[in-house]
mmCIF file of C-alpha atoms in Angstrom:
data_model
loop_
_atom_site.group_PDB
_atom_site.id
_atom_site.type_symbol
_atom_site.label_atom_id
_atom_site.label_comp_id
_atom_site.label_asym_id
_atom_site.label_seq_id
_atom_site.Cartn_x
_atom_site.Cartn_y
_atom_site.Cartn_z
ATOM 1 C CA LEU K 1 168.299 78.319 134.369
ATOM 2 C CA LEU K 2 167.298 75.751 131.791
ATOM 3 C CA PHE K 3 163.622 75.730 132.730
ATOM 4 C CA SER K 4 161.053 78.484 133.061
ATOM 5 C CA SER K 5 158.409 76.459 134.906
ATOM 6 C CA PRO K 6 158.582 74.104 137.888
ATOM 7 C CA PRO K 7 159.307 70.405 137.309
ATOM 8 C CA PRO K 8 156.231 68.173 136.860
ATOM 9 C CA ALA K 9 154.734 66.671 140.016
ATOM 10 C CA ASP K 10 155.142 63.180 138.572
ATOM 11 C CA PRO K 11 158.065 62.799 136.121
ATOM 12 C CA SER K 12 157.521 59.031 135.996
ATOM 13 C CA GLY K 13 153.920 59.544 134.906
ATOM 14 C CA MET K 14 155.017 61.913 132.156
ATOM 15 C CA ILE K 15 157.513 59.390 130.766
ATOM 16 C CA ILE K 16 154.926 56.604 130.950
ATOM 17 C CA GLN K 17 152.505 58.688 128.888
ATOM 18 C CA LEU K 18 155.191 59.305 126.269
ATOM 19 C CA LEU K 19 156.112 55.615 125.944
ATOM 20 C CA LYS K 20 152.774 53.929 126.557
ATOM 21 C CA LEU K 21 151.384 51.977 123.609
ATOM 22 C CA PRO K 22 147.756 52.575 122.586
ATOM 23 C CA THR K 23 145.406 49.616 122.504
ATOM 24 C CA ASP K 24 143.947 48.896 119.095
ATOM 25 C CA PRO K 25 141.932 45.632 118.846
ATOM 26 C CA ALA K 26 142.048 45.865 115.061
ATOM 27 C CA LEU K 27 145.798 45.231 115.117
ATOM 28 C CA ASN K 28 145.397 41.966 116.996
ATOM 29 C CA ASN K 29 148.201 42.860 119.440
ATOM 30 C CA VAL K 30 146.253 43.501 122.635
ATOM 31 C CA ASN K 31 148.189 40.972 124.720
ATOM 32 C CA TYR K 32 151.581 42.419 123.757
ATOM 33 C CA VAL K 33 150.431 46.000 124.335
ATOM 34 C CA GLN K 34 149.156 45.102 127.788
ATOM 35 C CA ARG K 35 152.413 43.309 128.647
ATOM 36 C CA PHE K 36 154.516 46.217 127.354
ATOM 37 C CA ASN K 37 152.538 48.865 129.236
ATOM 38 C CA ARG K 38 152.497 46.835 132.440
ATOM 39 C CA ALA K 39 156.288 46.374 132.344
ATOM 40 C CA LEU K 40 156.778 50.062 131.484
ATOM 41 C CA THR K 41 154.717 51.215 134.455
ATOM 42 C CA GLN K 42 156.489 48.827 136.802
ATOM 43 C CA ALA K 43 159.924 50.020 135.615
ATOM 44 C CA ALA K 44 159.160 53.753 135.594
ATOM 45 C CA THR K 45 157.645 53.713 139.083
ATOM 46 C CA SER K 46 160.416 51.715 140.771
ATOM 47 C CA PRO K 47 162.141 53.724 143.560
ATOM 48 C CA ALA K 48 165.543 53.859 141.820
ATOM 49 C CA VAL K 49 164.069 55.069 138.518
ATOM 50 C CA ARG K 50 161.815 57.604 140.241
ATOM 51 C CA LYS K 51 164.823 59.073 142.025
ATOM 52 C CA MET K 52 166.798 59.274 138.766
ATOM 53 C CA LEU K 53 163.914 60.918 136.863
ATOM 54 C CA ASP K 54 163.369 63.419 139.669
ATOM 55 C CA ARG K 55 167.021 64.486 139.402
ATOM 56 C CA LEU K 56 166.832 64.782 135.617
ATOM 57 C CA PHE K 57 163.658 66.871 135.729
ATOM 58 C CA ASP K 58 164.946 69.061 138.554
ATOM 59 C CA CYS K 59 167.722 70.207 136.209
ATOM 60 C CA ASN K 60 165.646 70.472 133.042
ATOM 61 C CA CYS K 61 161.890 69.934 132.823
ATOM 62 C CA SER K 62 161.345 71.044 129.229
ATOM 63 C CA PRO K 63 159.118 68.868 126.985
ATOM 64 C CA ARG K 64 162.094 68.371 124.679
ATOM 65 C CA HIS K 65 164.144 66.938 127.549
ATOM 66 C CA ALA K 66 161.287 64.589 128.498
ATOM 67 C CA CYS K 67 161.056 63.343 124.899
ATOM 68 C CA ASN K 68 164.820 62.860 124.803
ATOM 69 C CA ILE K 69 164.662 60.698 127.934
ATOM 70 C CA ALA K 70 161.878 58.592 126.417
ATOM 71 C CA VAL K 71 163.780 58.076 123.158
ATOM 72 C CA GLN K 72 166.994 57.141 124.990
ATOM 73 C CA VAL K 73 165.144 54.547 127.087
ATOM 74 C CA LEU K 74 163.448 53.094 124.012
ATOM 75 C CA CYS K 75 166.819 52.749 122.282
ATOM 76 C CA LYS K 76 168.145 50.789 125.274
ATOM 77 C CA MET K 77 165.240 48.346 125.252
ATOM 78 C CA ASN K 78 166.105 44.726 124.549
ATOM 79 C CA ARG K 79 164.388 44.034 121.214
ATOM 80 C CA GLU K 80 164.181 40.292 121.883
ATOM 81 C CA GLU K 81 162.334 40.801 125.160
ATOM 82 C CA GLY K 82 160.228 43.567 123.664
ATOM 83 C CA ILE K 83 159.618 45.351 126.960
ATOM 84 C CA ILE K 84 161.214 48.212 128.892
ATOM 85 C CA THR K 85 162.804 47.419 132.251
ATOM 86 C CA SER K 86 164.221 49.495 135.096
ATOM 87 C CA LYS K 87 167.699 48.544 133.860
ATOM 88 C CA ASP K 88 166.969 50.379 130.600
ATOM 89 C CA PHE K 89 166.112 53.548 132.526
ATOM 90 C CA LEU K 90 169.120 53.331 134.819
ATOM 91 C CA ALA K 91 171.466 52.621 131.895
ATOM 92 C CA ILE K 92 170.766 56.035 130.369
ATOM 93 C CA GLY K 93 170.463 57.908 133.648
ATOM 94 C CA GLU K 94 174.093 58.542 134.563
ATOM 95 C CA GLY K 95 175.099 59.759 131.110
ATOM 96 C CA MET K 96 172.121 62.106 130.869
ATOM 97 C CA LEU K 97 172.792 63.477 134.356
ATOM 98 C CA VAL K 98 176.330 64.341 133.281
ATOM 99 C CA GLU K 99 175.047 66.152 130.177
ATOM 100 C CA THR K 100 172.384 67.933 132.217
ATOM 101 C CA HIS K 101 174.880 69.036 134.873
ATOM 102 C CA VAL K 102 177.139 70.471 132.191
ATOM 103 C CA GLU K 103 174.260 72.475 130.723
ATOM 104 C CA VAL K 104 173.273 73.814 134.158
ATOM 105 C CA ILE K 105 176.859 74.785 135.029
ATOM 106 C CA LYS K 106 177.184 76.646 131.728
ATOM 107 C CA GLY K 107 174.453 78.978 132.982
ATOM 108 C CA LEU K 108 176.077 79.807 136.339
ATOM 109 C CA SER K 109 177.656 83.083 137.382
ATOM 110 C CA VAL K 110 181.441 83.399 137.680
ATOM 111 C CA LEU K 111 181.205 83.397 141.478
ATOM 112 C CA GLU K 112 179.127 80.210 141.461
ATOM 113 C CA LEU K 113 181.793 78.631 139.251
ATOM 114 C CA TYR K 114 184.450 79.608 141.777
ATOM 115 C CA MET K 115 182.474 77.955 144.584
ATOM 116 C CA LEU K 116 182.249 74.708 142.596
ATOM 117 C CA VAL K 117 185.945 74.720 141.705
ATOM 118 C CA ALA K 118 186.887 75.483 145.315
ATOM 119 C CA MET K 119 184.850 72.477 146.475
ATOM 120 C CA CYS K 120 186.410 70.300 143.796
ATOM 121 C CA ARG K 121 189.899 71.294 144.931
ATOM 122 C CA LEU K 122 189.042 70.566 148.564
ATOM 123 C CA GLU K 123 187.767 67.114 147.606
ATOM 124 C CA GLN K 124 191.055 66.390 145.870
ATOM 125 C CA LYS K 125 192.786 67.345 149.133
ATOM 126 C CA GLU K 126 190.678 64.606 150.780
ATOM 127 C CA ARG K 127 188.370 67.146 152.397
ATOM 128 C CA GLU K 128 185.248 65.581 150.929
ATOM 129 C CA SER K 129 182.510 67.334 152.931
ATOM 130 C CA PRO K 130 183.600 70.934 153.512
ATOM 131 C CA ASN K 131 181.270 73.576 154.886
ATOM 132 C CA PHE K 132 180.732 76.969 153.290
ATOM 133 C CA GLU K 133 183.387 78.668 155.430
ATOM 134 C CA GLU K 134 186.012 76.181 154.259
ATOM 135 C CA VAL K 135 184.916 76.601 150.644
ATOM 136 C CA TYR K 136 185.166 80.373 150.921
ATOM 137 C CA ALA K 137 188.607 80.111 152.549
ATOM 138 C CA GLN K 138 189.747 77.946 149.618
ATOM 139 C CA TYR K 139 188.353 80.531 147.196
ATOM 140 C CA GLU K 140 190.231 83.342 148.948
ATOM 141 C CA GLU K 141 193.419 81.262 148.911
ATOM 142 C CA GLY K 142 193.060 80.868 145.181
ATOM 143 C CA GLN K 143 192.592 84.593 144.702
ATOM 144 C CA LEU K 144 195.998 85.193 146.312
ATOM 145 C CA THR K 145 197.508 83.547 143.236
ATOM 146 C CA ASN K 146 195.289 85.373 140.740
ATOM 147 C CA THR K 147 197.616 87.800 138.980
ATOM 148 C CA SER K 148 195.602 87.779 135.758
ATOM 149 C CA GLY K 149 194.110 91.200 136.441
ATOM 150 C CA SER K 150 190.536 89.904 136.269
ATOM 151 C CA SER K 151 188.073 91.246 138.823
ATOM 152 C CA ASP K 152 187.209 88.016 140.615
ATOM 153 C CA ARG K 153 187.155 89.174 144.244
ATOM 154 C CA PHE K 154 183.739 88.766 145.858
ATOM 155 C CA SER K 155 182.471 89.337 149.389
ATOM 156 C CA ARG K 156 181.587 86.540 151.801
ATOM 157 C CA VAL K 157 177.928 87.609 151.651
ATOM 158 C CA ALA K 158 177.835 87.351 147.851
ATOM 159 C CA ALA K 159 179.654 84.014 147.982
ATOM 160 C CA TYR K 160 177.142 82.628 150.472
ATOM 161 C CA ARG K 161 174.262 83.598 148.171
ATOM 162 C CA ALA K 162 176.048 81.803 145.335
ATOM 163 C CA PHE K 163 176.534 78.747 147.550
ATOM 164 C CA GLU K 164 172.819 78.699 148.409
ATOM 165 C CA ASN K 165 171.960 78.815 144.708
ATOM 166 C CA LEU K 166 174.187 75.786 144.092
ATOM 167 C CA LEU K 167 172.235 73.964 146.804
ATOM 168 C CA ALA K 168 168.941 74.937 145.150
ATOM 169 C CA LEU K 169 170.192 73.670 141.781
ATOM 170 C CA GLU K 170 171.296 70.390 143.434
ATOM 171 C CA LEU K 171 174.875 70.775 142.251
ATOM 172 C CA VAL K 172 175.795 70.739 145.940
ATOM 173 C CA ALA K 173 173.982 68.981 148.797
ATOM 174 C CA PHE K 174 174.325 68.919 152.554
ATOM 175 C CA ALA K 175 176.080 65.766 153.721
ATOM 176 C CA ASP K 176 174.277 65.558 157.066
ATOM 177 C CA GLY K 177 170.656 65.446 158.115
ATOM 178 C CA THR K 178 170.828 67.916 160.965
ATOM 179 C CA ARG K 179 169.225 71.356 160.857
ATOM 180 C CA VAL K 180 170.570 72.495 164.223
ATOM 181 C CA VAL K 181 173.871 73.860 162.921
ATOM 182 C CA LEU K 182 173.861 77.078 160.877
ATOM 183 C CA LYS K 183 173.864 76.347 157.139
ATOM 184 C CA ARG K 184 177.288 77.898 156.610
ATOM 185 C CA TYR K 185 178.827 75.368 159.017
ATOM 186 C CA ARG K 186 177.066 72.248 157.751
ATOM 187 C CA PRO K 187 179.219 69.784 155.750
ATOM 188 C CA ALA K 188 178.328 69.706 152.064
ATOM 189 C CA THR K 189 179.048 67.392 149.149
ATOM 190 C CA LEU K 190 179.749 68.267 145.520
ATOM 191 C CA LEU K 191 177.353 66.407 143.215
ATOM 192 C CA VAL K 192 179.300 66.964 139.989
ATOM 193 C CA GLY K 193 182.608 65.449 138.949
ATOM 194 C CA GLN K 194 185.767 67.191 137.822
ATOM 195 C CA GLN K 195 185.291 66.071 134.205
ATOM 196 C CA GLU K 196 181.793 67.592 134.109
ATOM 197 C CA LEU K 197 183.089 70.794 135.654
ATOM 198 C CA HIS K 198 186.001 70.942 133.218
ATOM 199 C CA ALA K 199 183.703 70.454 130.203
ATOM 200 C CA ALA K 200 181.334 73.163 131.446
ATOM 201 C CA LEU K 201 184.140 75.653 132.109
ATOM 202 C CA GLN K 202 185.507 75.188 128.606
ATOM 203 C CA ALA K 203 182.096 76.073 127.182
ATOM 204 C CA HIS K 204 181.195 78.815 129.665
ATOM 205 C CA PRO K 205 181.312 82.273 128.032
ATOM 206 C CA LYS K 206 182.498 84.032 131.210
ATOM 207 C CA ALA K 207 184.912 81.478 132.682
ATOM 208 C CA THR K 208 188.278 83.252 132.980
ATOM 209 C CA PRO K 209 191.578 81.620 131.972
ATOM 210 C CA PHE K 210 192.659 81.755 135.631
ATOM 211 C CA LEU K 211 189.543 79.854 136.755
ATOM 212 C CA LYS K 212 190.180 77.115 134.183
ATOM 213 C CA ARG K 213 193.824 76.832 135.247
ATOM 214 C CA TRP K 214 192.845 76.796 138.909
ATOM 215 C CA LEU K 215 190.617 73.762 138.336
ATOM 216 C CA SER K 216 193.494 72.023 136.551
ATOM 217 C CA HIS K 217 195.888 72.863 139.440
ATOM 218 C CA GLU K 218 198.161 74.809 137.119
ATOM 219 C CA HIS K 219 200.281 77.244 139.120
ATOM 220 C CA VAL K 220 199.910 80.882 138.140
ATOM 221 C CA GLY K 221 201.535 84.040 139.402
ATOM 222 C CA ASN K 222 204.379 84.385 141.834
ATOM 223 C CA THR K 223 202.452 83.030 144.808
ATOM 224 C CA ALA K 224 201.747 79.559 143.481
ATOM 225 C CA GLY K 225 202.994 78.093 146.717
ATOM 226 C CA HIS K 226 199.619 78.943 148.236
ATOM 227 C CA PHE K 227 198.126 76.086 146.257
#
């Protein structure tokens, strides 16, 4: 994982502290400082920005990451207006989430990578909210075409543990609100895109050539018809 301690209880408060201007009467800028800080607090505590910051800090809560977020927001600020708005936060959010997802995926196990790729392939088959059993069936189908000689066969129990870890990392989320159905049968949604997954696989030290080809839908082996 990218963090060794839990995310802060209030990511918005942390960002506000990093960007907040100090009041210094000697500089004769008290009115501007008050206006800037008021706008900053309003923007950082808006529901949309809070949700975005929570997602960013869930993936990486290091002080360096927090400073990077603050700098990116400051760079987006309209210099003529001289204040930070919620639009400035949201403008940097999507790009940073992509980068963060890539970094998280680069730290996954090979089996966890297979679960993500299997979900991605199911989505491209217009099965957008598969449950674990469907994901595992897709994984097994892919292994029928794996003639690379790599040892990529894993048990259903191990795969389910990997799937649960993807849920914990918020790379996958349940698509329904019910808790009645067993977890393995609940529909789930992939929270990363194919481009993010492709970039992470290319940089992952243990991603096999077969796994990379499988994501790209390249047929391998003599049983490619199973694709």
